[in-house]
Amino acid sequence: GDSVTQMEGPVTLSEEAFLTINCTYTATGYPSLFWYVQYPGEGLQLLLKATKADDKGSNKGFEATYRKETTSFHLEKGSVQVSDSAVYFCALTNSGGSNYKLTFGKGTLLTVNP
Amino acid sequence: EPEVTQTPSHQVTQMGQEVILRCVPISNHLYFYWYRQILGQKVEFLVSFYNNEISEKSEIFDDQFSVERPDGSNFTLKIRSTKLEDSAMYFCASSVDVNTEAFFGQGTRLTVV
């Protein structure tokens, strides 16, 4: 079945540091890839997405590129802020079969210190 | 901006009791989902629902669970005879299509005592 593997963390950075959270996937067909963010005490919010190979999703300074050759969708940000502290989830959906669900990675806790 | 709304935000119930978690998806969305998250850990898929029937369900979604769309706006998750291990945050989500982003509600924290 489909699966998502992401760097588990926790990740602790200083403000303005560079962030990378690795995500790789296993899926049949042509999945769409997503990053969701969960701020403390809140629900899941879509951060960015990419629907086909070589697409780059971007939002709020975060970027991720859909790399089919390496089955990866790594999340990056050039300069993190304290307000970016949250749990980040990589996820996919797959219309290649009967999969109507989001498959999530285990989440990566990011803490940014001033 | 349209959003998915869930009620209640927190539900405490005694073991063995039945609970109903309620969700109002975004009005033009056709696919509905329930997920759960235990103690801030992995988000787990429970069930997806389309065209008034279950599209897919996980192994977690056994006979204890059921979903219903009783009217044109609500989408409910019923848990019969709750167990301690059912304590979790339950998220409802909806999407326009199967391969587009799902929008999540704020969640219902279920505590079984």
Tab-separated table of C-alpha atoms in Angstrom:
chain	number	residue	atom	x	y	z
A	1	GLY	CA	0.000	0.000	0.000
A	2	ASP	CA	0.887	3.661	-0.152
A	3	SER	CA	3.147	5.069	2.535
A	4	VAL	CA	4.926	8.254	3.533
A	5	THR	CA	8.172	8.416	5.465
A	6	GLN	CA	9.351	11.678	6.940
A	7	MET	CA	12.093	12.828	9.237
A	8	GLU	CA	10.655	12.345	12.703
A	9	GLY	CA	12.531	14.977	14.630
A	10	PRO	CA	12.082	16.832	16.843
A	11	VAL	CA	13.907	19.588	15.004
A	12	THR	CA	15.106	22.605	16.968
A	13	LEU	CA	16.431	25.659	15.144
A	14	SER	CA	17.321	29.228	15.890
A	15	GLU	CA	15.381	32.027	14.245
A	16	GLU	CA	16.532	32.742	10.661
A	17	ALA	CA	18.089	29.294	10.260
A	18	PHE	CA	17.527	27.168	7.137
A	19	LEU	CA	14.970	24.380	7.433
A	20	THR	CA	14.754	21.063	5.619
A	21	ILE	CA	12.297	18.331	6.544
A	22	ASN	CA	12.754	15.217	4.435
A	23	CYS	CA	9.806	13.286	3.036
A	24	THR	CA	9.800	10.253	0.761
A	25	TYR	CA	6.875	8.226	-0.459
A	26	THR	CA	5.851	4.878	-1.880
A	27	ALA	CA	2.801	4.851	-4.104
A	28	THR	CA	1.371	3.298	-7.229
A	29	GLY	CA	0.000	5.509	-9.951
A	30	TYR	CA	0.371	9.268	-9.876
A	31	PRO	CA	-0.025	10.631	-6.362
A	32	SER	CA	-0.560	14.222	-5.374
A	33	LEU	CA	1.692	15.378	-2.550
A	34	PHE	CA	0.941	17.736	0.306
A	35	TRP	CA	2.447	19.340	3.359
A	36	TYR	CA	0.082	20.053	6.245
A	37	VAL	CA	0.930	22.063	9.359
A	38	GLN	CA	-0.552	21.740	12.832
A	39	TYR	CA	0.045	24.674	15.160
A	40	PRO	CA	-0.214	24.002	18.913
A	41	GLY	CA	-3.793	23.271	19.940
A	42	GLU	CA	-5.166	23.626	16.408
A	43	GLY	CA	-6.272	21.435	13.520
A	44	LEU	CA	-4.451	20.590	10.324
A	45	GLN	CA	-3.939	23.287	7.730
A	46	LEU	CA	-2.779	22.784	4.181
A	47	LEU	CA	0.612	24.458	3.728
A	48	LEU	CA	1.389	23.591	0.109
A	49	LYS	CA	0.825	20.953	-2.546
A	50	ALA	CA	2.115	19.559	-5.851
A	51	THR	CA	0.099	17.397	-8.205
A	52	LYS	CA	2.660	16.172	-10.730
A	53	ALA	CA	6.354	15.520	-11.161
A	54	ASP	CA	8.636	18.570	-11.033
A	55	ASP	CA	5.863	20.802	-9.677
A	56	LYS	CA	6.991	23.130	-6.917
A	57	GLY	CA	4.524	24.009	-4.182
A	58	SER	CA	5.147	27.167	-2.192
A	59	ASN	CA	3.460	29.183	0.537
A	60	LYS	CA	4.547	31.493	3.377
A	61	GLY	CA	8.204	31.115	2.386
A	62	PHE	CA	8.045	27.302	2.413
A	63	GLU	CA	8.782	25.305	-0.722
A	64	ALA	CA	8.730	21.658	-1.776
A	65	THR	CA	9.430	20.083	-5.185
A	66	TYR	CA	7.796	16.864	-6.364
A	67	ARG	CA	10.720	14.622	-7.399
A	68	LYS	CA	9.442	11.461	-9.037
A	69	GLU	CA	12.911	10.069	-9.694
A	70	THR	CA	13.746	10.089	-5.979
A	71	THR	CA	10.105	9.748	-4.781
A	72	SER	CA	10.656	12.741	-2.533
A	73	PHE	CA	8.899	15.944	-1.487
A	74	HIS	CA	11.240	17.664	0.954
A	75	LEU	CA	10.036	20.807	2.730
A	76	GLU	CA	12.403	23.794	2.856
A	77	LYS	CA	12.411	27.333	4.177
A	78	GLY	CA	15.313	29.715	3.934
A	79	SER	CA	14.767	31.598	7.189
A	80	VAL	CA	12.466	30.242	9.877
A	81	GLN	CA	10.598	32.332	12.426
A	82	VAL	CA	9.433	31.565	15.946
A	83	SER	CA	5.869	31.521	14.578
A	84	ASP	CA	6.785	28.540	12.358
A	85	SER	CA	6.972	26.314	15.432
A	86	ALA	CA	4.488	23.530	14.731
A	87	VAL	CA	4.163	19.904	13.642
A	88	TYR	CA	4.589	19.370	9.894
A	89	PHE	CA	2.994	16.424	8.104
A	90	CYS	CA	3.826	15.151	4.642
A	91	ALA	CA	0.897	13.414	2.925
A	92	LEU	CA	-0.295	11.992	-0.372
A	93	THR	CA	-3.486	11.091	-2.171
A	94	ASN	CA	-3.577	8.655	-5.025
A	95	SER	CA	-6.224	8.342	-7.695
A	96	GLY	CA	-4.405	5.452	-9.365
A	97	GLY	CA	-6.471	2.892	-7.489
A	98	SER	CA	-9.411	3.129	-5.151
A	99	ASN	CA	-7.568	5.277	-2.675
A	100	TYR	CA	-9.748	8.153	-1.573
A	101	LYS	CA	-7.765	9.005	1.509
A	102	LEU	CA	-4.821	11.078	2.612
A	103	THR	CA	-1.925	8.961	3.776
A	104	PHE	CA	0.155	10.881	6.316
A	105	GLY	CA	3.681	10.607	7.546
A	106	LYS	CA	4.261	10.539	11.278
A	107	GLY	CA	4.853	14.284	11.554
A	108	THR	CA	7.903	16.344	12.439
A	109	LEU	CA	7.867	18.685	15.406
A	110	LEU	CA	9.694	21.933	14.669
A	111	THR	CA	10.668	24.303	17.460
A	112	VAL	CA	12.187	27.657	16.537
A	113	ASN	CA	13.924	29.560	19.318
A	114	PRO	CA	14.425	33.342	19.314
B	1	GLU	CA	-13.816	31.924	3.865
B	2	PRO	CA	-15.653	28.586	3.922
B	3	GLU	CA	-14.530	26.185	6.611
B	4	VAL	CA	-15.270	22.790	8.056
B	5	THR	CA	-16.891	23.071	11.460
B	6	GLN	CA	-16.979	20.390	14.131
B	7	THR	CA	-18.991	20.097	17.305
B	8	PRO	CA	-18.441	19.678	20.166
B	9	SER	CA	-14.845	20.823	20.593
B	10	HIS	CA	-14.432	18.530	23.582
B	11	GLN	CA	-16.489	15.518	24.617
B	12	VAL	CA	-16.047	13.508	27.786
B	13	THR	CA	-17.853	10.194	27.978
B	14	GLN	CA	-17.894	7.132	30.157
B	15	MET	CA	-16.544	3.869	28.855
B	16	GLY	CA	-19.277	1.867	27.187
B	17	GLN	CA	-21.349	4.880	26.200
B	18	GLU	CA	-22.163	5.916	22.646
B	19	VAL	CA	-20.983	9.237	21.236
B	20	ILE	CA	-21.823	11.135	18.076
B	21	LEU	CA	-19.315	13.572	16.660
B	22	ARG	CA	-20.727	16.141	14.285
B	23	CYS	CA	-19.253	17.895	11.289
B	24	VAL	CA	-20.482	20.397	8.733
B	25	PRO	CA	-18.307	20.094	5.615
B	26	ILE	CA	-17.761	22.898	3.132
B	27	SER	CA	-20.953	23.207	1.136
B	28	ASN	CA	-19.738	22.398	-2.393
B	29	HIS	CA	-17.475	19.547	-1.342
B	30	LEU	CA	-18.386	16.004	-2.320
B	31	TYR	CA	-15.909	13.843	-0.391
B	32	PHE	CA	-15.929	13.591	3.372
B	33	TYR	CA	-13.448	11.996	5.750
B	34	TRP	CA	-12.822	11.196	9.370
B	35	TYR	CA	-9.323	10.956	10.824
B	36	ARG	CA	-8.074	10.596	14.333
B	37	GLN	CA	-4.922	11.615	16.141
B	38	ILE	CA	-3.941	10.047	19.437
B	39	LEU	CA	-1.983	12.305	21.805
B	40	GLY	CA	-0.464	14.451	19.026
B	41	GLN	CA	0.912	11.426	17.236
B	42	LYS	CA	0.299	10.145	13.742
B	43	VAL	CA	-2.879	11.209	12.002
B	44	GLU	CA	-4.754	8.031	11.083
B	45	PHE	CA	-7.349	7.649	8.367
B	46	LEU	CA	-10.658	6.179	9.511
B	47	VAL	CA	-13.143	6.450	6.658
B	48	SER	CA	-14.031	8.280	3.475
B	49	PHE	CA	-17.563	8.916	2.278
B	50	TYR	CA	-18.873	9.834	-1.160
B	51	ASN	CA	-22.295	9.783	-2.759
B	52	ASN	CA	-23.925	8.699	0.489
B	53	GLU	CA	-21.816	5.636	0.993
B	54	ILE	CA	-18.456	4.626	2.406
B	55	SER	CA	-15.718	4.728	-0.241
B	56	GLU	CA	-12.957	3.296	1.860
B	57	LYS	CA	-12.321	2.478	5.492
B	58	SER	CA	-9.282	1.508	7.502
B	59	GLU	CA	-8.856	-1.489	9.740
B	60	ILE	CA	-9.505	0.817	12.684
B	61	PHE	CA	-13.032	1.481	11.423
B	62	ASP	CA	-14.684	-1.678	12.700
B	63	ASP	CA	-18.302	-2.397	13.647
B	64	GLN	CA	-17.973	-0.033	16.585
B	65	PHE	CA	-17.931	2.901	14.175
B	66	SER	CA	-20.490	4.227	11.731
B	67	VAL	CA	-20.913	7.350	9.627
B	68	GLU	CA	-23.982	9.075	8.345
B	69	ARG	CA	-25.016	12.103	6.370
B	70	PRO	CA	-28.445	12.603	7.897
B	71	ASP	CA	-29.254	15.728	5.908
B	72	GLY	CA	-27.712	17.954	3.267
B	73	SER	CA	-25.195	19.568	5.570
B	74	ASN	CA	-24.144	17.360	8.482
B	75	PHE	CA	-21.722	14.433	8.503
B	76	THR	CA	-21.551	12.400	11.694
B	77	LEU	CA	-19.292	9.794	13.231
B	78	LYS	CA	-20.915	7.472	15.776
B	79	ILE	CA	-18.825	5.426	18.148
B	80	ARG	CA	-20.754	2.723	19.958
B	81	SER	CA	-19.654	1.345	23.305
B	82	THR	CA	-16.602	3.578	23.646
B	83	LYS	CA	-13.333	2.204	24.985
B	84	LEU	CA	-10.507	3.987	26.773
B	85	GLU	CA	-8.330	3.652	23.679
B	86	ASP	CA	-10.863	5.621	21.643
B	87	SER	CA	-9.632	8.748	23.434
B	88	ALA	CA	-8.182	10.917	20.677
B	89	MET	CA	-8.654	14.038	18.604
B	90	TYR	CA	-11.087	13.309	15.804
B	91	PHE	CA	-10.814	15.422	12.664
B	92	CYS	CA	-13.423	15.780	9.973
B	93	ALA	CA	-12.319	16.851	6.501
B	94	SER	CA	-13.865	17.468	3.121
B	95	SER	CA	-12.648	17.940	-0.429
B	96	VAL	CA	-14.071	18.847	-3.799
B	97	ASP	CA	-12.486	15.896	-5.541
B	98	VAL	CA	-10.546	12.779	-4.661
B	99	ASN	CA	-7.202	14.229	-5.713
B	100	THR	CA	-7.484	17.747	-4.310
B	101	GLU	CA	-6.644	19.123	-0.940
B	102	ALA	CA	-8.785	18.209	2.019
B	103	PHE	CA	-9.840	20.978	4.387
B	104	PHE	CA	-9.862	19.976	8.021
B	105	GLY	CA	-12.017	21.063	10.899
B	106	GLN	CA	-10.596	22.101	14.240
B	107	GLY	CA	-11.252	18.686	15.699
B	108	THR	CA	-13.210	17.158	18.555
B	109	ARG	CA	-11.205	15.978	21.516
B	110	LEU	CA	-12.848	12.803	22.801
B	111	THR	CA	-11.934	11.677	26.288
B	112	VAL	CA	-13.224	8.303	27.451
B	113	VAL	CA	-13.086	7.816	31.217
